[in-house]
Tab-separated table of C-alpha atoms (C1' of nucleotides) in Angstrom:
chain	number	residue	atom	x	y	z
A	1	UNK	CA	-16.305	-2.291	19.159
A	2	UNK	CA	-15.921	-1.769	15.036
A	3	UNK	CA	-18.502	-1.346	12.780
A	4	UNK	CA	-18.886	-0.546	9.476
A	5	UNK	CA	-20.948	-1.100	6.383
A	6	UNK	CA	-20.044	-4.869	5.904
A	7	UNK	CA	-20.777	-7.740	4.945
A	8	UNK	CA	-24.117	-8.929	6.489
A	9	UNK	CA	-23.068	-11.957	9.252
A	10	UNK	CA	-26.089	-13.577	8.678
A	11	UNK	CA	-26.581	-14.232	4.583
A	12	UNK	CA	-29.297	-16.500	4.707
A	13	UNK	CA	-31.912	-18.262	6.663
A	14	UNK	CA	-28.541	-19.087	8.950
A	15	UNK	CA	-29.694	-22.191	10.467
A	16	UNK	CA	-26.950	-24.036	11.589
A	17	UNK	CA	-24.131	-22.780	9.753
A	18	UNK	CA	-21.375	-24.377	11.512
A	19	UNK	CA	-19.095	-25.404	8.521
A	20	UNK	CA	-19.650	-21.560	7.605
A	21	UNK	CA	-17.731	-20.268	10.467
A	22	UNK	CA	-14.789	-22.776	8.955
A	23	UNK	CA	-14.812	-21.543	5.059
A	24	UNK	CA	-15.809	-18.289	6.158
A	25	UNK	CA	-12.411	-17.413	8.874
A	26	UNK	CA	-10.164	-19.724	5.704
A	27	UNK	CA	-11.250	-17.192	3.020
A	28	UNK	CA	-10.952	-14.111	5.974
A	29	UNK	CA	-7.138	-14.595	6.344
A	30	UNK	CA	-6.507	-15.347	2.326
A	31	UNK	CA	-7.976	-11.945	1.953
A	32	UNK	CA	-6.394	-10.253	4.513
A	33	UNK	CA	-2.261	-11.827	3.297
A	34	UNK	CA	-3.786	-10.487	-0.410
A	35	UNK	CA	-5.341	-6.979	0.318
A	36	UNK	CA	-2.715	-6.596	2.982
A	37	UNK	CA	0.249	-7.353	0.122
A	38	UNK	CA	-1.621	-5.471	-2.505
A	39	UNK	CA	-4.208	-3.031	-1.572
A	40	UNK	CA	-7.571	-3.212	-2.146
A	41	UNK	CA	-7.474	-2.537	-5.609
A	42	UNK	CA	-4.199	-4.618	-6.433
A	43	UNK	CA	-5.837	-7.495	-5.639
A	44	UNK	CA	-7.559	-10.594	-7.267
A	45	UNK	CA	-10.231	-12.941	-6.639
A	46	UNK	CA	-8.959	-15.015	-8.549
A	47	UNK	CA	-5.843	-15.185	-6.267
A	48	UNK	CA	-7.789	-14.848	-2.602
A	49	UNK	CA	-9.352	-18.155	-4.034
A	50	UNK	CA	-6.063	-20.155	-5.147
A	51	UNK	CA	-4.496	-19.180	-1.197
A	52	UNK	CA	-7.567	-20.420	0.043
A	53	UNK	CA	-7.812	-23.047	-2.192
A	54	UNK	CA	-11.552	-22.679	-2.557
A	55	UNK	CA	-13.201	-22.185	-6.372
A	56	UNK	CA	-13.820	-18.433	-7.081
A	57	UNK	CA	-17.164	-19.261	-6.829
A	58	UNK	CA	-17.047	-20.698	-3.315
A	59	UNK	CA	-15.860	-16.794	-2.417
A	60	UNK	CA	-18.886	-15.158	-3.548
A	61	UNK	CA	-21.018	-17.577	-2.037
A	62	UNK	CA	-19.997	-16.375	1.793
A	63	UNK	CA	-19.328	-12.683	0.703
A	64	UNK	CA	-21.524	-10.675	-2.001
A	65	UNK	CA	-18.333	-8.621	-3.624
A	66	UNK	CA	-14.733	-8.160	-3.283
A	67	UNK	CA	-15.419	-4.516	-1.490
A	68	UNK	CA	-17.732	-6.888	1.137
A	69	UNK	CA	-14.597	-9.480	1.591
A	70	UNK	CA	-12.487	-6.133	2.089
A	71	UNK	CA	-14.908	-5.224	4.745
A	72	UNK	CA	-15.533	-7.771	6.912
A	73	UNK	CA	-11.293	-8.114	6.624
A	74	UNK	CA	-10.630	-4.926	7.638
A	75	UNK	CA	-13.889	-5.416	10.511
A	76	UNK	CA	-11.554	-8.302	12.064
A	77	UNK	CA	-8.852	-5.800	11.502
A	78	UNK	CA	-10.231	-2.915	13.068
A	79	UNK	CA	-11.095	-5.419	15.813
A	80	UNK	CA	-8.017	-6.360	16.680
A	81	UNK	CA	-6.923	-2.907	16.494
A	82	UNK	CA	-9.528	-1.923	19.326
A	83	UNK	CA	-8.251	-4.299	22.053
A	84	UNK	CA	-5.493	-2.657	21.405
A	85	UNK	CA	-6.165	0.476	22.326
A	86	UNK	CA	-7.882	-0.169	25.151
A	87	UNK	CA	-4.026	-1.829	26.575
A	88	UNK	CA	-3.554	2.316	27.253
A	89	UNK	CA	-5.349	2.454	30.589
A	90	UNK	CA	-5.347	4.619	33.108
A	91	UNK	CA	-2.789	3.550	36.046
A	92	UNK	CA	-1.354	5.521	38.483
A	93	UNK	CA	2.639	5.323	37.463
A	94	UNK	CA	2.637	7.105	33.389
A	95	UNK	CA	5.824	5.094	33.919
A	96	UNK	CA	3.820	2.138	33.748
A	97	UNK	CA	1.003	2.569	31.857
A	98	UNK	CA	3.489	3.400	28.683
A	99	UNK	CA	5.905	0.639	29.482
A	100	UNK	CA	2.445	-1.797	29.339
A	101	UNK	CA	1.327	0.491	26.130
A	102	UNK	CA	4.662	0.243	23.699
A	103	UNK	CA	5.086	-4.063	25.220
A	104	UNK	CA	1.215	-4.054	23.496
A	105	UNK	CA	1.937	-1.952	20.606
A	106	UNK	CA	4.844	-4.164	20.027
A	107	UNK	CA	3.401	-7.615	20.552
A	108	UNK	CA	0.616	-6.731	18.035
A	109	UNK	CA	3.182	-6.058	15.787
A	110	UNK	CA	4.872	-9.159	16.459
A	111	UNK	CA	1.801	-11.625	16.142
A	112	UNK	CA	-0.166	-10.061	13.790
A	113	UNK	CA	1.754	-8.258	11.078
A	114	UNK	CA	-0.413	-8.805	8.224
A	115	UNK	CA	-3.682	-7.143	9.767
A	116	UNK	CA	-0.226	-3.764	10.822
A	117	UNK	CA	0.163	-3.860	6.816
A	118	UNK	CA	-3.751	-3.621	5.981
A	119	UNK	CA	-4.703	-1.023	8.356
A	120	UNK	CA	-0.955	1.011	6.876
A	121	UNK	CA	-2.263	0.780	3.238
A	122	UNK	CA	-5.208	1.966	3.742
A	123	UNK	CA	-4.207	4.669	5.564
A	124	UNK	CA	-1.251	5.689	3.228
A	125	UNK	CA	-3.980	5.183	0.093
A	126	UNK	CA	-6.264	8.052	2.135
A	127	UNK	CA	-8.357	5.488	4.700
A	128	UNK	CA	-11.218	5.820	1.719
A	129	UNK	CA	-13.187	2.789	3.691
A	130	UNK	CA	-11.880	4.013	7.356
A	131	UNK	CA	-13.858	6.959	7.890
A	132	UNK	CA	-16.958	5.477	10.227
A	133	UNK	CA	-14.507	3.468	12.109
A	134	UNK	CA	-12.280	6.825	12.194
A	135	UNK	CA	-15.203	9.354	13.227
A	136	UNK	CA	-16.547	7.350	16.365
A	137	UNK	CA	-14.499	5.818	19.152
A	138	UNK	CA	-11.474	6.781	17.886
A	139	UNK	CA	-11.734	10.432	18.182
A	140	UNK	CA	-12.913	9.842	22.192
A	141	UNK	CA	-10.490	7.636	23.130
A	142	UNK	CA	-7.640	10.436	21.428
A	143	UNK	CA	-9.225	13.519	23.337
A	144	UNK	CA	-9.452	10.911	26.442
A	145	UNK	CA	-6.009	10.066	26.926
A	146	UNK	CA	-4.506	13.357	25.669
A	147	UNK	CA	-5.871	14.628	29.203
A	148	UNK	CA	-4.849	11.677	31.054
A	149	UNK	CA	-1.253	13.716	29.628
A	150	UNK	CA	-2.176	16.689	30.251
A	151	UNK	CA	-3.081	16.110	33.725
A	152	UNK	CA	0.726	14.358	34.263
A	153	UNK	CA	2.837	17.366	32.492
A	154	UNK	CA	0.390	19.764	35.362
A	155	UNK	CA	1.442	18.122	37.637
A	156	UNK	CA	5.179	17.352	36.578
A	157	UNK	CA	5.401	13.823	36.220
A	158	UNK	CA	6.330	14.010	32.678
A	159	UNK	CA	8.295	17.374	30.631
A	160	UNK	CA	5.970	19.731	28.873
A	161	UNK	CA	6.332	17.547	26.033
A	162	UNK	CA	2.817	17.385	23.249
A	163	UNK	CA	0.639	14.268	24.042
A	164	UNK	CA	-0.221	13.534	20.186
A	165	UNK	CA	3.242	13.497	19.601
A	166	UNK	CA	4.590	11.525	21.422
A	167	UNK	CA	1.540	8.501	21.326
A	168	UNK	CA	2.290	9.490	17.614
A	169	UNK	CA	5.714	8.396	18.435
A	170	UNK	CA	4.432	5.229	19.905
A	171	UNK	CA	2.285	3.471	17.538
A	172	UNK	CA	5.080	4.830	14.166
A	173	UNK	CA	7.793	2.789	15.863
A	174	UNK	CA	6.274	-0.103	16.757
A	175	UNK	CA	4.384	-0.159	13.463
A	176	UNK	CA	7.623	-0.059	12.079
A	177	UNK	CA	8.685	-3.532	13.156
A	178	UNK	CA	5.220	-4.862	11.467
A	179	UNK	CA	5.084	-2.718	8.691
A	180	UNK	CA	8.749	-2.732	7.273
A	181	UNK	CA	10.149	-6.001	7.839
A	182	UNK	CA	11.993	-5.920	5.200
A	183	UNK	CA	13.576	-2.484	5.538
A	184	UNK	CA	14.852	-3.799	9.202
A	185	UNK	CA	15.688	-6.795	7.548
A	186	UNK	CA	18.096	-5.572	4.828
A	187	UNK	CA	20.075	-2.889	7.594
A	188	UNK	CA	20.379	-5.292	10.845
A	189	UNK	CA	22.070	-8.045	8.074
A	190	UNK	CA	19.382	-10.844	9.592
A	191	UNK	CA	17.451	-13.240	8.443
A	192	UNK	CA	14.436	-12.992	10.159
A	193	UNK	CA	13.065	-11.009	13.183
A	194	UNK	CA	13.203	-13.353	16.355
A	195	UNK	CA	11.162	-13.117	19.382
A	196	UNK	CA	13.759	-11.506	21.140
A	197	UNK	CA	14.329	-9.204	18.245
A	198	UNK	CA	10.896	-7.633	19.535
A	199	UNK	CA	12.146	-7.481	23.144
A	200	UNK	CA	15.218	-6.014	22.168
A	201	UNK	CA	12.757	-3.326	20.337
A	202	UNK	CA	10.996	-2.609	22.768
A	203	UNK	CA	12.964	-1.638	25.597
A	204	UNK	CA	14.468	0.671	23.331
A	205	UNK	CA	12.290	2.612	22.562
A	206	UNK	CA	10.221	2.156	26.255
A	207	UNK	CA	14.355	3.574	27.192
A	208	UNK	CA	14.111	6.662	24.408
A	209	UNK	CA	10.232	7.442	25.049
A	210	UNK	CA	9.505	7.492	28.938
A	211	UNK	CA	13.371	9.194	29.952
A	212	UNK	CA	12.997	11.442	26.641
A	213	UNK	CA	9.728	12.684	28.084
A	214	UNK	CA	11.104	12.941	32.018
A	215	UNK	CA	9.569	10.146	33.411
A	216	UNK	CA	11.186	8.603	36.208
H	1	UNK	CA	23.500	7.234	-6.287
H	2	UNK	CA	20.256	4.395	-7.032
H	3	UNK	CA	20.585	2.678	-10.111
H	4	UNK	CA	18.276	-0.146	-10.620
H	5	UNK	CA	16.943	-2.146	-13.990
H	6	UNK	CA	14.526	1.268	-15.251
H	7	UNK	CA	13.671	2.747	-18.365
H	8	UNK	CA	16.985	4.044	-20.533
H	9	UNK	CA	16.674	7.547	-20.890
H	10	UNK	CA	18.460	8.275	-23.735
H	11	UNK	CA	17.785	12.127	-24.212
H	12	UNK	CA	18.917	13.521	-28.071
H	13	UNK	CA	22.374	15.698	-27.694
H	14	UNK	CA	20.511	18.135	-27.777
H	15	UNK	CA	17.901	19.198	-29.648
H	16	UNK	CA	15.658	16.387	-30.298
H	17	UNK	CA	14.884	16.295	-26.546
H	18	UNK	CA	13.321	18.937	-25.553
H	19	UNK	CA	10.355	17.945	-25.766
H	20	UNK	CA	10.646	14.308	-24.414
H	21	UNK	CA	11.679	15.702	-20.766
H	22	UNK	CA	8.381	17.979	-19.822
H	23	UNK	CA	6.900	15.090	-21.171
H	24	UNK	CA	8.492	12.076	-19.215
H	25	UNK	CA	8.076	14.122	-16.239
H	26	UNK	CA	4.592	14.780	-16.683
H	27	UNK	CA	4.113	11.667	-17.255
H	28	UNK	CA	6.377	10.523	-14.003
H	29	UNK	CA	4.246	12.785	-11.666
H	30	UNK	CA	1.283	11.352	-12.516
H	31	UNK	CA	2.312	8.125	-12.073
H	32	UNK	CA	3.863	8.938	-9.148
H	33	UNK	CA	0.923	10.315	-6.951
H	34	UNK	CA	-1.260	6.972	-8.895
H	35	UNK	CA	1.813	4.122	-8.074
H	36	UNK	CA	1.701	5.857	-3.920
H	37	UNK	CA	-1.858	4.869	-3.757
H	38	UNK	CA	-2.833	2.453	-5.707
H	39	UNK	CA	0.588	0.544	-5.141
H	40	UNK	CA	2.105	-1.757	-8.532
H	41	UNK	CA	-0.799	-4.180	-9.035
H	42	UNK	CA	-3.204	-1.301	-8.081
H	43	UNK	CA	-2.473	1.367	-10.389
H	44	UNK	CA	-4.001	1.851	-14.235
H	45	UNK	CA	-2.175	2.913	-17.108
H	46	UNK	CA	-5.370	4.020	-17.640
H	47	UNK	CA	-5.899	6.492	-14.294
H	48	UNK	CA	-2.142	7.593	-15.053
H	49	UNK	CA	-3.073	8.638	-18.062
H	50	UNK	CA	-6.749	10.455	-17.146
H	51	UNK	CA	-4.305	12.325	-14.954
H	52	UNK	CA	-1.867	12.979	-16.818
H	53	UNK	CA	-3.729	14.352	-19.582
H	54	UNK	CA	-2.266	12.818	-22.359
H	55	UNK	CA	-3.882	9.646	-24.262
H	56	UNK	CA	-2.567	6.648	-22.694
H	57	UNK	CA	-0.876	5.416	-26.069
H	58	UNK	CA	1.247	8.497	-25.388
H	59	UNK	CA	2.557	7.222	-22.598
H	60	UNK	CA	3.796	4.154	-24.049
H	61	UNK	CA	5.655	5.759	-26.159
H	62	UNK	CA	7.655	7.406	-23.282
H	63	UNK	CA	7.926	4.397	-21.527
H	64	UNK	CA	8.492	0.601	-22.745
H	65	UNK	CA	5.454	-1.077	-20.377
H	66	UNK	CA	4.051	-0.437	-16.538
H	67	UNK	CA	6.962	-1.881	-15.452
H	68	UNK	CA	9.083	0.683	-16.799
H	69	UNK	CA	7.000	3.241	-15.892
H	70	UNK	CA	6.831	1.797	-12.417
H	71	UNK	CA	11.359	1.466	-12.044
H	72	UNK	CA	11.122	5.310	-14.060
H	73	UNK	CA	8.905	6.610	-10.736
H	74	UNK	CA	11.240	4.156	-7.921
H	75	UNK	CA	14.594	5.799	-9.339
H	76	UNK	CA	13.536	9.293	-9.017
H	77	UNK	CA	12.310	8.392	-5.224
H	78	UNK	CA	15.608	6.624	-4.305
H	79	UNK	CA	17.689	9.473	-5.741
H	80	UNK	CA	15.373	12.070	-3.593
H	81	UNK	CA	15.928	9.723	-0.390
H	82	UNK	CA	20.018	9.181	-1.013
H	83	UNK	CA	20.189	13.101	-0.741
H	84	UNK	CA	18.039	12.152	2.953
H	85	UNK	CA	20.415	9.488	3.515
H	86	UNK	CA	23.467	11.675	3.143
H	87	UNK	CA	22.389	14.313	5.463
H	88	UNK	CA	23.056	11.954	8.632
H	89	UNK	CA	26.653	13.045	8.041
H	90	UNK	CA	29.828	13.047	11.416
H	91	UNK	CA	29.602	15.972	12.690
H	92	UNK	CA	31.278	16.587	16.277
H	93	UNK	CA	28.721	16.039	18.465
H	94	UNK	CA	25.856	13.771	18.131
H	95	UNK	CA	23.195	16.352	19.551
H	96	UNK	CA	24.000	18.605	16.333
H	97	UNK	CA	23.850	15.498	14.528
H	98	UNK	CA	20.629	14.246	15.626
H	99	UNK	CA	18.914	17.474	15.336
H	100	UNK	CA	19.708	17.569	11.634
H	101	UNK	CA	18.795	14.550	10.652
H	102	UNK	CA	15.456	14.925	12.055
H	103	UNK	CA	14.313	18.138	10.779
H	104	UNK	CA	15.972	17.109	7.706
H	105	UNK	CA	14.110	13.549	7.501
H	106	UNK	CA	11.106	15.474	8.844
H	107	UNK	CA	11.342	17.772	5.929
H	108	UNK	CA	11.057	15.460	3.247
H	109	UNK	CA	7.844	14.237	5.406
H	110	UNK	CA	6.481	17.641	4.727
H	111	UNK	CA	7.956	18.102	0.701
H	112	UNK	CA	7.402	15.088	-0.891
H	113	UNK	CA	4.736	13.376	1.067
H	114	UNK	CA	4.260	10.835	-2.075
H	115	UNK	CA	7.101	10.108	-2.422
H	116	UNK	CA	7.517	8.487	1.448
H	117	UNK	CA	4.106	6.915	0.900
H	118	UNK	CA	5.510	5.042	-2.407
H	119	UNK	CA	8.507	4.025	-0.804
H	120	UNK	CA	6.308	2.618	2.165
H	121	UNK	CA	3.446	0.967	-0.093
H	122	UNK	CA	7.451	-1.033	-1.572
H	123	UNK	CA	8.323	-1.579	1.621
H	124	UNK	CA	4.980	-3.154	3.733
H	125	UNK	CA	4.440	-4.976	-0.177
H	126	UNK	CA	8.333	-6.886	0.435
H	127	UNK	CA	9.526	-4.011	-1.665
H	128	UNK	CA	10.148	-6.606	-4.374
H	129	UNK	CA	11.381	-3.702	-6.748
H	130	UNK	CA	13.799	-3.068	-4.255
H	131	UNK	CA	16.107	-5.856	-3.385
H	132	UNK	CA	18.886	-4.408	-5.858
H	133	UNK	CA	19.100	-1.200	-4.003
H	134	UNK	CA	18.805	-2.312	-0.189
H	135	UNK	CA	21.965	-5.040	-0.494
H	136	UNK	CA	23.836	-2.003	-2.195
H	137	UNK	CA	24.840	1.528	-1.033
H	138	UNK	CA	22.535	0.929	1.920
H	139	UNK	CA	23.772	-1.733	3.455
H	140	UNK	CA	26.927	0.094	3.992
H	141	UNK	CA	25.230	2.817	4.848
H	142	UNK	CA	23.636	1.810	7.699
H	143	UNK	CA	26.566	-0.238	8.523
H	144	UNK	CA	29.169	2.874	8.994
H	145	UNK	CA	26.416	5.013	10.786
H	146	UNK	CA	26.145	2.273	13.622
H	147	UNK	CA	30.114	2.662	13.928
H	148	UNK	CA	29.693	5.868	15.060
H	149	UNK	CA	27.000	5.364	17.465
H	150	UNK	CA	28.216	2.899	18.980
H	151	UNK	CA	31.757	5.596	18.964
H	152	UNK	CA	29.577	7.484	20.836
H	153	UNK	CA	28.521	5.258	23.015
H	154	UNK	CA	31.751	4.232	24.048
H	155	UNK	CA	32.884	7.894	24.697
H	156	UNK	CA	29.550	8.080	27.343
H	157	UNK	CA	28.263	10.697	25.161
H	158	UNK	CA	24.807	8.700	25.044
H	159	UNK	CA	23.054	5.872	26.714
H	160	UNK	CA	23.772	2.283	25.463
H	161	UNK	CA	20.546	1.932	23.620
H	162	UNK	CA	21.395	0.353	20.528
H	163	UNK	CA	22.076	2.501	17.325
H	164	UNK	CA	20.208	0.156	14.741
H	165	UNK	CA	16.744	1.282	16.675
H	166	UNK	CA	16.909	4.620	17.388
H	167	UNK	CA	17.112	4.997	13.583
H	168	UNK	CA	14.332	3.015	12.381
H	169	UNK	CA	12.418	5.194	16.041
H	170	UNK	CA	13.962	8.647	13.803
H	171	UNK	CA	12.639	7.013	10.276
H	172	UNK	CA	9.373	6.003	11.468
H	173	UNK	CA	8.459	8.822	14.099
H	174	UNK	CA	9.311	11.668	10.581
H	175	UNK	CA	7.707	9.364	7.688
H	176	UNK	CA	4.861	9.261	10.121
H	177	UNK	CA	3.565	12.460	9.596
H	178	UNK	CA	3.624	11.608	5.773
H	179	UNK	CA	2.459	8.236	4.661
H	180	UNK	CA	-0.603	8.108	7.613
H	181	UNK	CA	-1.795	11.930	7.905
H	182	UNK	CA	-4.989	11.014	7.591
H	183	UNK	CA	-5.338	8.894	10.768
H	184	UNK	CA	-3.243	12.310	12.262
H	185	UNK	CA	-5.215	14.535	10.832
H	186	UNK	CA	-8.624	13.056	12.588
H	187	UNK	CA	-6.637	12.432	15.793
H	188	UNK	CA	-6.064	16.200	16.312
H	189	UNK	CA	-8.976	17.546	14.235
H	190	UNK	CA	-7.299	19.685	11.811
H	191	UNK	CA	-7.661	20.303	8.275
H	192	UNK	CA	-4.331	19.847	7.671
H	193	UNK	CA	-0.778	19.458	8.444
H	194	UNK	CA	0.478	23.368	8.179
H	195	UNK	CA	4.172	24.530	8.259
H	196	UNK	CA	4.178	24.823	12.216
H	197	UNK	CA	3.046	21.203	12.679
H	198	UNK	CA	5.505	19.738	11.412
H	199	UNK	CA	8.318	22.721	13.335
H	200	UNK	CA	6.446	21.592	16.250
H	201	UNK	CA	6.233	17.729	15.896
H	202	UNK	CA	10.043	17.897	14.611
H	203	UNK	CA	10.771	19.647	17.837
H	204	UNK	CA	8.888	17.413	20.200
H	205	UNK	CA	11.122	14.088	18.392
H	206	UNK	CA	14.035	15.729	18.738
H	207	UNK	CA	13.509	16.382	22.565
H	208	UNK	CA	12.192	12.724	22.905
H	209	UNK	CA	15.095	10.813	21.067
H	210	UNK	CA	17.856	13.865	22.189
H	211	UNK	CA	16.862	13.786	25.968
H	212	UNK	CA	16.279	9.922	24.927
H	213	UNK	CA	19.681	8.729	24.529
H	214	UNK	CA	20.893	10.646	27.377
H	215	UNK	CA	22.451	13.014	24.720
H	216	UNK	CA	22.465	16.539	26.241
Q	1	DT	C1'	12.240	24.731	-47.853
Q	2	DG	C1'	11.919	19.669	-47.700
Q	3	DA	C1'	12.679	15.255	-45.712
Q	4	DA	C1'	14.294	13.268	-41.976
Q	5	DA	C1'	13.258	12.184	-37.318
Q	6	DA	C1'	10.534	12.951	-32.399
Q	7	DG	C1'	5.931	13.709	-30.975
Q	8	DT	C1'	0.961	12.092	-31.288
Q	9	DT	C1'	-3.239	9.336	-30.956
Q	10	DG	C1'	-7.069	6.654	-32.002
Q	11	DA	C1'	-8.313	2.064	-33.047
Q	12	DC	C1'	-7.310	-3.229	-32.572
Q	13	DT	C1'	-6.311	-7.333	-29.000
Q	14	DA	C1'	-5.839	-11.238	-26.372
Q	15	DA	C1'	-6.023	-11.747	-21.697
Q	16	DA	C1'	-7.571	-10.517	-17.498
Q	17	DT	C1'	-10.614	-9.790	-13.661
Q	18	DG	C1'	-15.616	-9.087	-10.962
Q	19	DG	C1'	-19.688	-11.339	-10.880
Q	20	DA	C1'	-23.788	-14.083	-12.272
Q	21	DC	C1'	-26.264	-18.099	-12.001
Q	22	DA	C1'	-28.206	-22.954	-12.651
Q	23	DG	C1'	-27.615	-27.775	-10.963
Q	24	DG	C1'	-25.241	-29.676	-8.285
Q	25	DT	C1'	-24.256	-32.182	-3.193
Q	26	DA	C1'	-23.481	-32.698	1.543
Q	27	DT	C1'	-26.970	-32.005	6.338
Q	28	DT	C1'	-29.866	-31.397	8.423
Q	29	DG	C1'	-33.466	-32.104	11.370
Q	30	DA	C1'	-38.520	-34.199	11.760
X	1	DT	C1'	-36.447	-41.656	5.581
X	2	DC	C1'	-37.401	-37.760	2.847
X	3	DA	C1'	-37.811	-32.869	1.519
X	4	DA	C1'	-35.792	-29.137	2.506
X	5	DT	C1'	-31.649	-25.795	3.451
X	6	DA	C1'	-27.151	-25.363	3.819
X	7	DC	C1'	-23.191	-25.326	0.309
X	8	DC	C1'	-20.705	-25.910	-3.166
X	9	DT	C1'	-18.603	-24.864	-8.437
X	10	DG	C1'	-18.545	-25.227	-14.027
X	11	DT	C1'	-19.347	-22.411	-16.893
X	12	DC	C1'	-20.247	-18.733	-18.480
X	13	DC	C1'	-20.358	-12.868	-20.000
X	14	DA	C1'	-19.475	-8.095	-19.639
X	15	DT	C1'	-15.780	-4.686	-18.247
X	16	DT	C1'	-11.374	-3.833	-17.815
X	17	DT	C1'	-6.561	-4.092	-18.937
X	18	DA	C1'	-2.038	-3.467	-21.016
X	19	DG	C1'	0.339	-3.198	-24.783
X	20	DT	C1'	0.461	-2.475	-30.553
X	21	DC	C1'	0.098	-0.687	-34.534
X	22	DA	C1'	0.245	2.218	-38.810
X	23	DA	C1'	-1.844	6.230	-39.736
X	24	DC	C1'	-1.153	11.050	-38.583
X	25	DT	C1'	1.440	15.828	-37.407
X	26	DT	C1'	4.972	18.675	-35.752
X	27	DT	C1'	9.719	19.391	-35.119
X	28	DT	C1'	14.316	20.046	-36.306
X	29	DC	C1'	18.447	21.136	-38.982
X	30	DA	C1'	20.595	20.495	-43.966
DNA sequence: TGAAAAGTTGACTAAATGGACAGGTATTGA
DNA sequence: TCAATACCTGTCCATTTAGTCAACTTTTCA
């Protein structure tokens, strides 16, 4: 569970708050797109308001300020991220584990491209708002998976490649199809990335990673 | 050669433009860092000026406006990019070609991380300032390389994987070490990426890509 | 050497920005 | 029905922003 210093869900006595959820969600969605496209500094409250079709003052009713809104958006994103992290479970066979993980990551790129881009922008900027998140579960998760990979290497189930680089290759390759979509579209001369594009890409990545790591 | 609508580089024929080159370069360097970190909208002329240690008005003496400055930075970056593109030459053996290219790309990530990040930010934002560049040489380059790969497949020199995905995997994996440095540092629990980190990563990528494509 | 050209910059402006707030309307529960 | 509370937003404000400009200094070269 990702938890960073962000907007307290309950602002005010919070009685029923039925409308609250809807309005918040509407604003958060618009904000995610705006932040993903222009970054924290480049995004403006005015544009977010227009995109969400609410007066700017309405945003300030639900979120204390720009940073609070950004924190809330980031928290949403990180919760999604966490779910994918845990897809890399410890089945028996390396082939199954990596195949499933690559599929899950690719599916995330397809269904949540803006979340992926938001995360990417934050990283490229030096991850100034992610330190709390990255320090905790993340490190532990990574360490644990690394040791699983190492045990596979020891058992001769895969080549002796540094596990970290394998993970990075999977992350990089799958996220690429969300983050660098314009480049892919122009290179391949296609108007949009279809669901079929993603499965085709996932198949290629699986082939190369599995065979490349000597997993059969 | 990358050429987009940007600041005209009118340097005096001999003497006059001596100071010009220095000042321009100083500003461009500061601007590259600022744009790479905060994107076009998020960057401010004031911060660029402070970073370059010149008055803000001095920037406007050399560059017509913010967009002009950004265009000049982008042009610099794209010229570097072009040089790496052409590293993927047509040697005889696929193994050599891809090994050299991966090394070259990885070297670029190590020596020009901010250029890589600038390019990435621009892409994630939808590449609004790159259309001219991406339409021209880029498409042709890509098409030509694809056909080389296809001939390799036909000759049985490599597995039948879609060439485009192989290229994307190489791009994604190598650029990752520049763009997502914070994530890598935290995951691997190291303070900085050393030259050895990059060669180690390049080796892993080469191993996986070559073997994964059935190139031996 | 001296005047023309190149380079420099403090002070200014208009617009955009994040944010505050008072006074309003809608919803709720008793 | 009727307060109490949640929800809404037009209007304002201080600050930041990109960009201008005219006065100034330095460099160039004939």
